[in-house]
Amino acid sequence: MGIKGLTKLLSDHAPGCMREQKFESYLDRKVAIDASMHIYQFMMVIGRQGDQTLTNDAGEVTSHLQGMFMRTCRMLEAGIKPVYVFDGKPPTMKGGELAKRKDKRDEAEAALAKAKEAGDQEEIEKMSKRTVRVTRQQSQEVMQLARLMGLPVFEAPCEAEASCAALCKAGLVYAAASEDMDTLCFACPKLARNLMSPASQGKPILEFDYEKILTELDMTWEQFIDVCILCGCDYCDSIKGVGPVKAVSLIKKHGNIETLLQHLDTEKYPVPEDWPYKEARELFKHPDVVNTDGLELKWTAPDEEGIVAFLVGEKQFGEERVRNTLKKLKAAKGKSSQNRLESFFGAVTVKSSTTGKRKE
DNA sequence: AGTCTGTCTCAAGACGGC
DNA sequence: GTGTCTTGAGACAGACT
DNA sequence: GCCGTCC
């Protein structure tokens, strides 16, 4: 769910941190992507009629592969260098939130069964969308595909967002591409939203610059995190009656949650019992992430025969379709390196001073 | 008036042939 | 060992300061 | 551009 109302908060209090970017400016840029989110979307949407999705003869779902294959090709064709990061175990603090979601899904499952019995097509469609889940095997198939396509792939120890942020902090990628605003709490230098929208919706890429957030809010990282916790995050409840607006003014006034609590009229604003805001803060400050020490990211040419063996051989994709898509990719590759210099000179100036990527 | 809460809604991919 | 997560925006009504 | 199809 991210941070409630953070986009609006930032556009009100730190407008300079947001900037629209052209899709073309991402040529040759490395970006870290939370793959799990994309998989989920594809499962929900691709090739479904009623409760059917795309499958091979063995009945294995292939929607996620169809979607990821096409999308990855589109990115590579555009000269973007994606790194895919997969979710690991969710932090235990998220347990409450997850339990709620599970309840909802169980409900939807019951409704789905009922709808099937009644033969209510529309209801079946709706409910089956709500019961979608991504299995471990499906994630691993996407990893396999991504590796065959020559991309770096990571299985994050915990939340993918946190590891994407870590890759960006380490200077290994230009930005984390995500729709989830939590990424910024992990002090991710750059967050790019709508990266994949241009083709489908014509939305421009929206970049958030972490340093500018702190400058314009005139806050430290810790204070920004405190504001986000007050707004409402996945890790703990927030104080009723306190939303984005009060969160900012309270932190500005008192500096941190501890001090703020001493001055808060708890009659009006009841603080949750045993409120684990410190633990939430800790998760944002020191998340469990992939180790970036000495890490080098490499992109290699797609293994065409490997991809065909997997998608066509195992998953029954149309061979011609797959080969055609890969052919287009090859054609675009030459172009991309030709354009590299031009686009570099045309590009916005990039500061390299902020991240100390050298380590003794 | 401004603010927060709750609840509800919706929509969510991409290609290729016509 | 095993199992496993969606998300965001917008609209609107109602309640509180 | 809409619409059926992708597996």
mmCIF file of C-alpha atoms (C1' of nucleotides) in Angstrom, chain C:
data_model
loop_
_atom_site.group_PDB
_atom_site.id
_atom_site.type_symbol
_atom_site.label_atom_id
_atom_site.label_comp_id
_atom_site.label_asym_id
_atom_site.label_seq_id
_atom_site.Cartn_x
_atom_site.Cartn_y
_atom_site.Cartn_z
ATOM 1 C "C1'" DG C 1 11.097 -27.678 6.156
ATOM 2 C "C1'" DT C 2 6.763 -25.063 4.251
ATOM 3 C "C1'" DG C 3 3.863 -21.640 2.653
ATOM 4 C "C1'" DT C 4 3.578 -16.732 0.315
ATOM 5 C "C1'" DC C 5 1.946 -10.446 -1.140
ATOM 6 C "C1'" DT C 6 -1.461 -5.970 -5.029
ATOM 7 C "C1'" DT C 7 -1.954 -0.994 -5.768
ATOM 8 C "C1'" DG C 8 -3.355 3.434 -6.468
ATOM 9 C "C1'" DA C 9 -6.372 7.072 -7.439
ATOM 10 C "C1'" DG C 10 -10.412 9.400 -7.111
ATOM 11 C "C1'" DA C 11 -14.970 10.439 -5.414
ATOM 12 C "C1'" DC C 12 -17.976 11.186 -1.798
ATOM 13 C "C1'" DA C 13 -20.193 11.264 2.724
ATOM 14 C "C1'" DG C 14 -19.662 12.044 7.546
ATOM 15 C "C1'" DA C 15 -17.304 13.735 11.717
ATOM 16 C "C1'" DC C 16 -14.136 16.339 14.115
ATOM 17 C "C1'" DT C 17 -11.069 20.672 15.126
#
